[in-house]
Tab-separated table of C-alpha atoms in Angstrom:
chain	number	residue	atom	x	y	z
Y	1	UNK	CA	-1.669	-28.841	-2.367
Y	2	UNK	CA	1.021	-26.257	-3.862
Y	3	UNK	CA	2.082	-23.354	-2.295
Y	4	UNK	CA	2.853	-20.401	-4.268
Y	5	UNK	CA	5.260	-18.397	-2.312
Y	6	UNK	CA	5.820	-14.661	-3.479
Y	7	UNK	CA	8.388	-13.246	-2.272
Y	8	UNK	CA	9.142	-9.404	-3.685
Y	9	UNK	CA	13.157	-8.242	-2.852
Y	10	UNK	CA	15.119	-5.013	-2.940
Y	11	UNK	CA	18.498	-4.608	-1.820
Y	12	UNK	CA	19.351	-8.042	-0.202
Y	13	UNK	CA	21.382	-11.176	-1.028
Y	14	UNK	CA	22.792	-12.960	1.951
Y	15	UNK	CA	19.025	-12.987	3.273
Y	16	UNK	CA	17.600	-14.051	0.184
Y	17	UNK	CA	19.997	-16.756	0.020
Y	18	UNK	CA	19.377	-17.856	3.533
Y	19	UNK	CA	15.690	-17.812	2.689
Y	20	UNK	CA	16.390	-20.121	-0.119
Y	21	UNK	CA	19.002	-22.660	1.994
Y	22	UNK	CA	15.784	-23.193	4.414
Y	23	UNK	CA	13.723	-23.356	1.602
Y	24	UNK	CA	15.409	-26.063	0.110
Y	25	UNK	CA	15.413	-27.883	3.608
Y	26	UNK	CA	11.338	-27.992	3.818
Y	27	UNK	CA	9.552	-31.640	4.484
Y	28	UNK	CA	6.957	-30.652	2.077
Y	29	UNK	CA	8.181	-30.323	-1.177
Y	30	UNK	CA	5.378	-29.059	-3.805
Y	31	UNK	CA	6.044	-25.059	-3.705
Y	32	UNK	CA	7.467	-22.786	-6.482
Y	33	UNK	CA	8.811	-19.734	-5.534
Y	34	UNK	CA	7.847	-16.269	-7.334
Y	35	UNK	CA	10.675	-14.026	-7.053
Y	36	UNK	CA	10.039	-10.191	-7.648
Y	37	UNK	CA	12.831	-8.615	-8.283
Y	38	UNK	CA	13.016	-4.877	-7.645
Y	39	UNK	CA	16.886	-4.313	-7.961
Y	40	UNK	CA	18.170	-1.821	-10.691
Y	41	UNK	CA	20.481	-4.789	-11.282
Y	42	UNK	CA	20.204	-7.717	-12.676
Y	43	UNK	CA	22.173	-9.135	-8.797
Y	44	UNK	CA	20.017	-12.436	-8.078
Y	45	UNK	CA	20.081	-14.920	-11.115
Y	46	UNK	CA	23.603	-16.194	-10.014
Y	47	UNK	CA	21.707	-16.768	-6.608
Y	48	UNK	CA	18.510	-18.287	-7.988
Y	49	UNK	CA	19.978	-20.616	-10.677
Y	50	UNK	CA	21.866	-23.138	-7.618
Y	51	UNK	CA	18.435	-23.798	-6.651
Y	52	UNK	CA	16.516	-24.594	-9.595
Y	53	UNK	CA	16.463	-27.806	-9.788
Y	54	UNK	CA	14.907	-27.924	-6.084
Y	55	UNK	CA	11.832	-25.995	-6.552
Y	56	UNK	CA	10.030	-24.096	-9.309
Y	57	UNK	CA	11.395	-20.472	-9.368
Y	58	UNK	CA	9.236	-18.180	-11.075
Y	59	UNK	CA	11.306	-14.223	-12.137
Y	60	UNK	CA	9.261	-11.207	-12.728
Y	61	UNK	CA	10.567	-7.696	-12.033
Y	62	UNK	CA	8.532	-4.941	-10.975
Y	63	UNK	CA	9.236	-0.938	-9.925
Y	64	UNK	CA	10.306	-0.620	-6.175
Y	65	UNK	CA	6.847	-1.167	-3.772
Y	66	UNK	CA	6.106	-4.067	-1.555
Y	67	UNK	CA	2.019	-4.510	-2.477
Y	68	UNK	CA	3.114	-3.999	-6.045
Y	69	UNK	CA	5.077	-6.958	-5.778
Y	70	UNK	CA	2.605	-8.983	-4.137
Y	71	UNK	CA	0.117	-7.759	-6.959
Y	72	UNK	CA	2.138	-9.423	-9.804
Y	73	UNK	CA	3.411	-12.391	-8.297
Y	74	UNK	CA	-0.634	-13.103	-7.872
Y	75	UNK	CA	-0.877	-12.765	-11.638
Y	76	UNK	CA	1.851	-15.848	-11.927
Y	77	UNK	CA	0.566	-18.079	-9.021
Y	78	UNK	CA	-0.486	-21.418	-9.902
Y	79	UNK	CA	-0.630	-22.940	-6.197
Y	80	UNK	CA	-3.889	-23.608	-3.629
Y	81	UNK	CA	-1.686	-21.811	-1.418
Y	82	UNK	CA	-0.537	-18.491	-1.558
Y	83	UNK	CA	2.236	-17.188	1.078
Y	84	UNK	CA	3.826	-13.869	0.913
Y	85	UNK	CA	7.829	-14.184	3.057
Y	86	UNK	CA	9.624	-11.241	3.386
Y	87	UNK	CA	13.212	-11.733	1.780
Y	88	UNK	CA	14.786	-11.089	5.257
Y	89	UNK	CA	12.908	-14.190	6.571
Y	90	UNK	CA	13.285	-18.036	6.958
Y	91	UNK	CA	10.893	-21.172	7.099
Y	92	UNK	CA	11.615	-23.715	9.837
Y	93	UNK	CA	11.660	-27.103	8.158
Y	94	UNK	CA	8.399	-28.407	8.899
Y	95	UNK	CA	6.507	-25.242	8.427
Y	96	UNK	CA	5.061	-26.074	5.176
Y	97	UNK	CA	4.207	-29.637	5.594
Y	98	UNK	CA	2.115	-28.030	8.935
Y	99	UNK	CA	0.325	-25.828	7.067
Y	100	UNK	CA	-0.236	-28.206	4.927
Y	101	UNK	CA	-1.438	-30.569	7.343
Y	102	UNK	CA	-3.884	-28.360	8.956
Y	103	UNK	CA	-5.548	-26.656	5.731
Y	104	UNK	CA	-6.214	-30.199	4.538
Y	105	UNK	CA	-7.688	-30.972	8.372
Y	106	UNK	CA	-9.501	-27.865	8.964
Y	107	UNK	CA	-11.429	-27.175	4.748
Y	108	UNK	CA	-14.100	-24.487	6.777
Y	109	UNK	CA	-10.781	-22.206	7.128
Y	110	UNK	CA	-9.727	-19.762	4.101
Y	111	UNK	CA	-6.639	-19.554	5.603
Y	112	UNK	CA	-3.680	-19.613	8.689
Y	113	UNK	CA	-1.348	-17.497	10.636
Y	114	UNK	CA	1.607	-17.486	12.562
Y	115	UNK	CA	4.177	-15.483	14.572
Y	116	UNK	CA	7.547	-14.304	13.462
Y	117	UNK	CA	10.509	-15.335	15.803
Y	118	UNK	CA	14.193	-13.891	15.517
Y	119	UNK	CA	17.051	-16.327	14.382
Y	120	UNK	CA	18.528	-16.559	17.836
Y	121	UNK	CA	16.513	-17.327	20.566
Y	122	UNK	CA	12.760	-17.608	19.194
Y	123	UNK	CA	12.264	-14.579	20.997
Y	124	UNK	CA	8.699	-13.083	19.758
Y	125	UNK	CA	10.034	-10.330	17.132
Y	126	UNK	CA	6.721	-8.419	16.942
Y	127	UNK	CA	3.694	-7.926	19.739
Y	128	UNK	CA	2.073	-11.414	18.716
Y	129	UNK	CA	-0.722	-12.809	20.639
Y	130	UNK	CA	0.368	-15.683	22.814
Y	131	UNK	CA	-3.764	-17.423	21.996
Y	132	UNK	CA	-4.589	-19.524	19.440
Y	133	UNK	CA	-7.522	-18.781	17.750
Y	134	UNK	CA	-9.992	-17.346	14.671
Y	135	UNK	CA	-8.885	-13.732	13.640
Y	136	UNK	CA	-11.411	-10.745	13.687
Y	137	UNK	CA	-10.611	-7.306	12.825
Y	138	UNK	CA	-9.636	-6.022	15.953
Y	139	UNK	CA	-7.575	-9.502	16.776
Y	140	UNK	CA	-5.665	-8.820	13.058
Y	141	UNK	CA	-3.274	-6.227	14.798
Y	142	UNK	CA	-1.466	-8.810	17.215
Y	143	UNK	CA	-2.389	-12.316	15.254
Y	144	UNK	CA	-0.585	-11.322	11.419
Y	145	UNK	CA	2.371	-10.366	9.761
Y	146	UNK	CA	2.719	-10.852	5.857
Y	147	UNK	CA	5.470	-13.414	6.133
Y	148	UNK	CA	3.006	-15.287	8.421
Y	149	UNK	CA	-0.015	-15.524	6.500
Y	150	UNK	CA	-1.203	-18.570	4.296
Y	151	UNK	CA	-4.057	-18.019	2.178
Y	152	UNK	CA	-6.440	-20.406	0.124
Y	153	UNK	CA	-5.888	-19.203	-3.459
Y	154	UNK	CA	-10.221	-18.823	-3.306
Y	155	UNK	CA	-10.028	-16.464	-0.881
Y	156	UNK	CA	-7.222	-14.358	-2.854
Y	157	UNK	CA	-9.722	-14.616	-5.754
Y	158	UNK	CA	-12.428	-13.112	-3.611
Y	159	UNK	CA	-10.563	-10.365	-2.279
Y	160	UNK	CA	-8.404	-9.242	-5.172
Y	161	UNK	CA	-5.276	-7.033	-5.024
Y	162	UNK	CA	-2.880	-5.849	-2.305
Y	163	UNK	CA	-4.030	-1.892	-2.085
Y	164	UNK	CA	-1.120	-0.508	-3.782
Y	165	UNK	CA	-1.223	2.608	-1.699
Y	166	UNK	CA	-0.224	1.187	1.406
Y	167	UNK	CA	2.899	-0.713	2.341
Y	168	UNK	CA	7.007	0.004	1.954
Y	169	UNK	CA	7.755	1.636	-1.260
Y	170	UNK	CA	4.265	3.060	-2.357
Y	171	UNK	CA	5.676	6.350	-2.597
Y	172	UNK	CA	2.363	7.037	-0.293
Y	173	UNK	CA	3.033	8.579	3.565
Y	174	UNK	CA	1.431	5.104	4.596
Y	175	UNK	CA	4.472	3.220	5.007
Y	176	UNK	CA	2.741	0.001	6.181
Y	177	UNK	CA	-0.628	-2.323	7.165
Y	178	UNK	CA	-0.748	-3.443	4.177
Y	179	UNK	CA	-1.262	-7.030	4.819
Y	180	UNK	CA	-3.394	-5.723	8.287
Y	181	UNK	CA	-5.800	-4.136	5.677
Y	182	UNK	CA	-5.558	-7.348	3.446
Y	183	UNK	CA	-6.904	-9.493	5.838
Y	184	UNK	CA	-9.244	-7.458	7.226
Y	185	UNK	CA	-10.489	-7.270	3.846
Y	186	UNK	CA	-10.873	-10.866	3.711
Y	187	UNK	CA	-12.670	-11.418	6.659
Y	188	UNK	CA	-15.490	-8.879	5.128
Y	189	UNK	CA	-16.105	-11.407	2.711
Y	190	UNK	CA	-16.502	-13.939	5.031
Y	191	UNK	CA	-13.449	-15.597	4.841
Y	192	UNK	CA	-12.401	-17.585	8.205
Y	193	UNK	CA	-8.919	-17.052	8.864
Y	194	UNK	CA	-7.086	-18.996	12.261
Y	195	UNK	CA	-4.401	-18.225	14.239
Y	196	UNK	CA	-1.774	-20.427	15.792
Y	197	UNK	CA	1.200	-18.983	17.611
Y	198	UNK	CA	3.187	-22.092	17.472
Y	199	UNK	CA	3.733	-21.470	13.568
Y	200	UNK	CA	6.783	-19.666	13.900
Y	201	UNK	CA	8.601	-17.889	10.487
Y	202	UNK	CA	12.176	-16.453	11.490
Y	203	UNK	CA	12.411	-12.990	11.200
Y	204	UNK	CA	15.215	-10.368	12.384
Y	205	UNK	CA	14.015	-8.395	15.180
Y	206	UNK	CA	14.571	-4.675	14.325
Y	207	UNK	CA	18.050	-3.332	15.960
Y	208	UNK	CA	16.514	-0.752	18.612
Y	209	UNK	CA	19.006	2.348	16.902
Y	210	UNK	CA	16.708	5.132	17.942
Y	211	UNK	CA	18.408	7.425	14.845
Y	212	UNK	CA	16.809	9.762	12.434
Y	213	UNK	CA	15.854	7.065	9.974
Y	214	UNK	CA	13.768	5.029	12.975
Y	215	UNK	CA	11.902	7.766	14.073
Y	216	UNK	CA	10.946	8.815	10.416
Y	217	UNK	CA	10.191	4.765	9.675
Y	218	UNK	CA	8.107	4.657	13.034
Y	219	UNK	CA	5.540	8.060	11.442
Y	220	UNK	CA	5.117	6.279	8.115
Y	221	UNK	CA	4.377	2.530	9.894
Y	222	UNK	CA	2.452	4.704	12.516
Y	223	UNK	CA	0.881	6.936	10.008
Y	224	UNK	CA	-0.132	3.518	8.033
Y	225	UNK	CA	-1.389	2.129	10.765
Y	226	UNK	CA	-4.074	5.195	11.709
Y	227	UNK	CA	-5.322	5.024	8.341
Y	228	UNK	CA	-5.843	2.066	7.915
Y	229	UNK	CA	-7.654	1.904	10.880
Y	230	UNK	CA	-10.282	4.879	10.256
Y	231	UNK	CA	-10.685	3.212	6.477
Y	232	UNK	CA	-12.052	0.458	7.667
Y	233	UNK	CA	-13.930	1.942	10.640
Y	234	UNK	CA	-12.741	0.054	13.919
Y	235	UNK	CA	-14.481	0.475	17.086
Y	236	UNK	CA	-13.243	3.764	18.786
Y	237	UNK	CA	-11.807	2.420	21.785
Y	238	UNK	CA	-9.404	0.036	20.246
Y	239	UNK	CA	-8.411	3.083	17.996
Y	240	UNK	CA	-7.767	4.805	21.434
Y	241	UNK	CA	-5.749	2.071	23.061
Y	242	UNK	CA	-3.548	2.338	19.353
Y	243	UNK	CA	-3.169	5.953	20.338
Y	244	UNK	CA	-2.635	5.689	23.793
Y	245	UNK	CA	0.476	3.436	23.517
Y	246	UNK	CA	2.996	4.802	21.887
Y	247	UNK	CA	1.918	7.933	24.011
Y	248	UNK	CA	2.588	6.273	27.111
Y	249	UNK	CA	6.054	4.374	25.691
Y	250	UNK	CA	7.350	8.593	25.197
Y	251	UNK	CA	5.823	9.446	28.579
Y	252	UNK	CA	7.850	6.440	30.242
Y	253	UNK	CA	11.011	7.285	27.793
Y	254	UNK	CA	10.951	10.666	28.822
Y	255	UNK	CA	11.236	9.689	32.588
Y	256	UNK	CA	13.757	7.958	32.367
Y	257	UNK	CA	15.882	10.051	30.500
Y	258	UNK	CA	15.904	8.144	27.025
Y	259	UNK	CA	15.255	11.009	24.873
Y	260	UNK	CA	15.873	9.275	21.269
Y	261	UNK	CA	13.312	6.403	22.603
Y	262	UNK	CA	10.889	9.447	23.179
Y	263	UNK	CA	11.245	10.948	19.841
Y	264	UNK	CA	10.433	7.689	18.256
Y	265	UNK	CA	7.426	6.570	20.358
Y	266	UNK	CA	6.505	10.226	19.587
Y	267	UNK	CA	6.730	10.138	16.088
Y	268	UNK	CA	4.739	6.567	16.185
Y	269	UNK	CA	1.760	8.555	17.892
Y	270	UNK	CA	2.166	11.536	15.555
Y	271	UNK	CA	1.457	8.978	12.681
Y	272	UNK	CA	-1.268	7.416	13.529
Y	273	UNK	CA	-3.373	10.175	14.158
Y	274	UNK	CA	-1.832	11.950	11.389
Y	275	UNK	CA	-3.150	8.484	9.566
Y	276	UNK	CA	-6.535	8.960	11.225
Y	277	UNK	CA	-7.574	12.239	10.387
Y	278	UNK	CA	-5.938	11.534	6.333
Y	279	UNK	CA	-9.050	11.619	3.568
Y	280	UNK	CA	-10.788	8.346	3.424
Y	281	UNK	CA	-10.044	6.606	0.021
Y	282	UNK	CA	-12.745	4.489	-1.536
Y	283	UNK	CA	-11.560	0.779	-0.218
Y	284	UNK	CA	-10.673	-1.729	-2.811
């Protein structure tokens, strides 16, 4: 069982070459690595050429755009496996041979996830779900992160490409759920998907710098979010508990005299139902 793992990168070296150090490290050793470069440079080959001769490392380069990434390193994956990590993440050493373990174990599953932890105290870097278990639509939200998810090259086949509308760097106001509408995808065609918290991937947990640049991030991941949400038509109270939240994280920061905090959670709430009420597109 290979894993393909594409991994698209802009702007980053130390990380990359961290993600690489625990890549190298891995108990399970049949993987090559599709690299996507999106520098203006040509920065990473002196990086990537110390490790070829410990996995295959596939280079393709591709305009900035995080699905668009994803899109051609699926052109040049040869693995059973396909795994997108972020280029700011790391694999614990057994991570692979796991996954490995439990696709072989479990053949009625298209596919796993896990949870991101930071590098310091596997602290939970996102809102995962604590339960172990098979991932619907609404469950996606709390259960997935790109770097997380391992998916049977089959079910890639079945559900095609990353929508390159959505995501970091699609030049689109929906600055993220791009892997949230992936998977969501995938479970339309049937594909069975699990969840199991103890996979951890480490992951930075964003610096809480409530600054202009966070508060415009937090409307284009919000504004993602809600339309991503109304294109695939989720049930209108979990839409309402999306909506309510960030609304009630202002309210709180508000009241306690945090006003940056409040401009952020407010900006979050603006986005998503900005998102919401944005034209549905036909879905891919």
């Amino acid at each position: 069982m290979r894993f393909s793992l594409i991994l698209g990168t802009l702007g980053r070296t130390h990380e990359l070459e961290r993600f690489l150090q625990h890549l190298e490290a891995q108990e399970y050793g049949d993987v090559e690595l599709i690299v996507v470069d999106q520098n203006p440079t040509d920065r990473l080959t002196p990086i990537l050429s110390a490790y070829q001769s410990s996995f295959r490392i596939v280079m393709a380069r591709a305009r900035p755009g995080l699905s668009r990434a994803r899109n051609l390193g699926l052109t040049l994956a040869s693995g059973e496996v396909i795994a997108f990590p972020d280029d700011d993440c790391a694999y614990p050493r057994s991570l692979l041979r796991r996954v490995a373990e439990w696709l072989r174990s479990n053949p009625e599953f298209e596919g796993i996830c896990g949870r991101t932890v930071d590098f310091q105290g596997g602290r939970k870097s996102w809102d995962f779900s604590d339960s172990a278990g098979e991932i619907d639509p609404l469950g996606v939200w709390r259960m997935a992160a790109a770097a997380t998810m391992f998916l049977r090259r089959g079910m890639i086949a079945r559900t095609g490409a990353f929508d390159e509308t959505l995501g970091l760097g699609a030049g689109t106001p929906w600055g993220s759920a791009e892997e949230t509408d992936y998977l969501i995808r995938c479970l339309e065609r049937n594909g069975r998907i699990y969840y199991d918290p103890t996979l951890e991937v480490l992951h930075p947990t964003p610096t809480a710098r409530y600054d202009q640049d966070t508060v415009r991030r937090g409307y284009t991941y919000g504004r993602g979010m809600g339309h991503v949400m109304r294109l695939h038509g989720l049930a209108t109270g979990f839409v309402f508990l999306r909506f309510i939240r960030p609304l009630g994280g202002c309210s709180i920061s508000l009241l306690t005299g945090r006003l940056s905090k409040a401009r952020y959670h407010g900006a979050v709430f603006k986005g998503r139902i900005r998102g919401w009420l944005d034209p549905i597109r036909t879905k891919t």
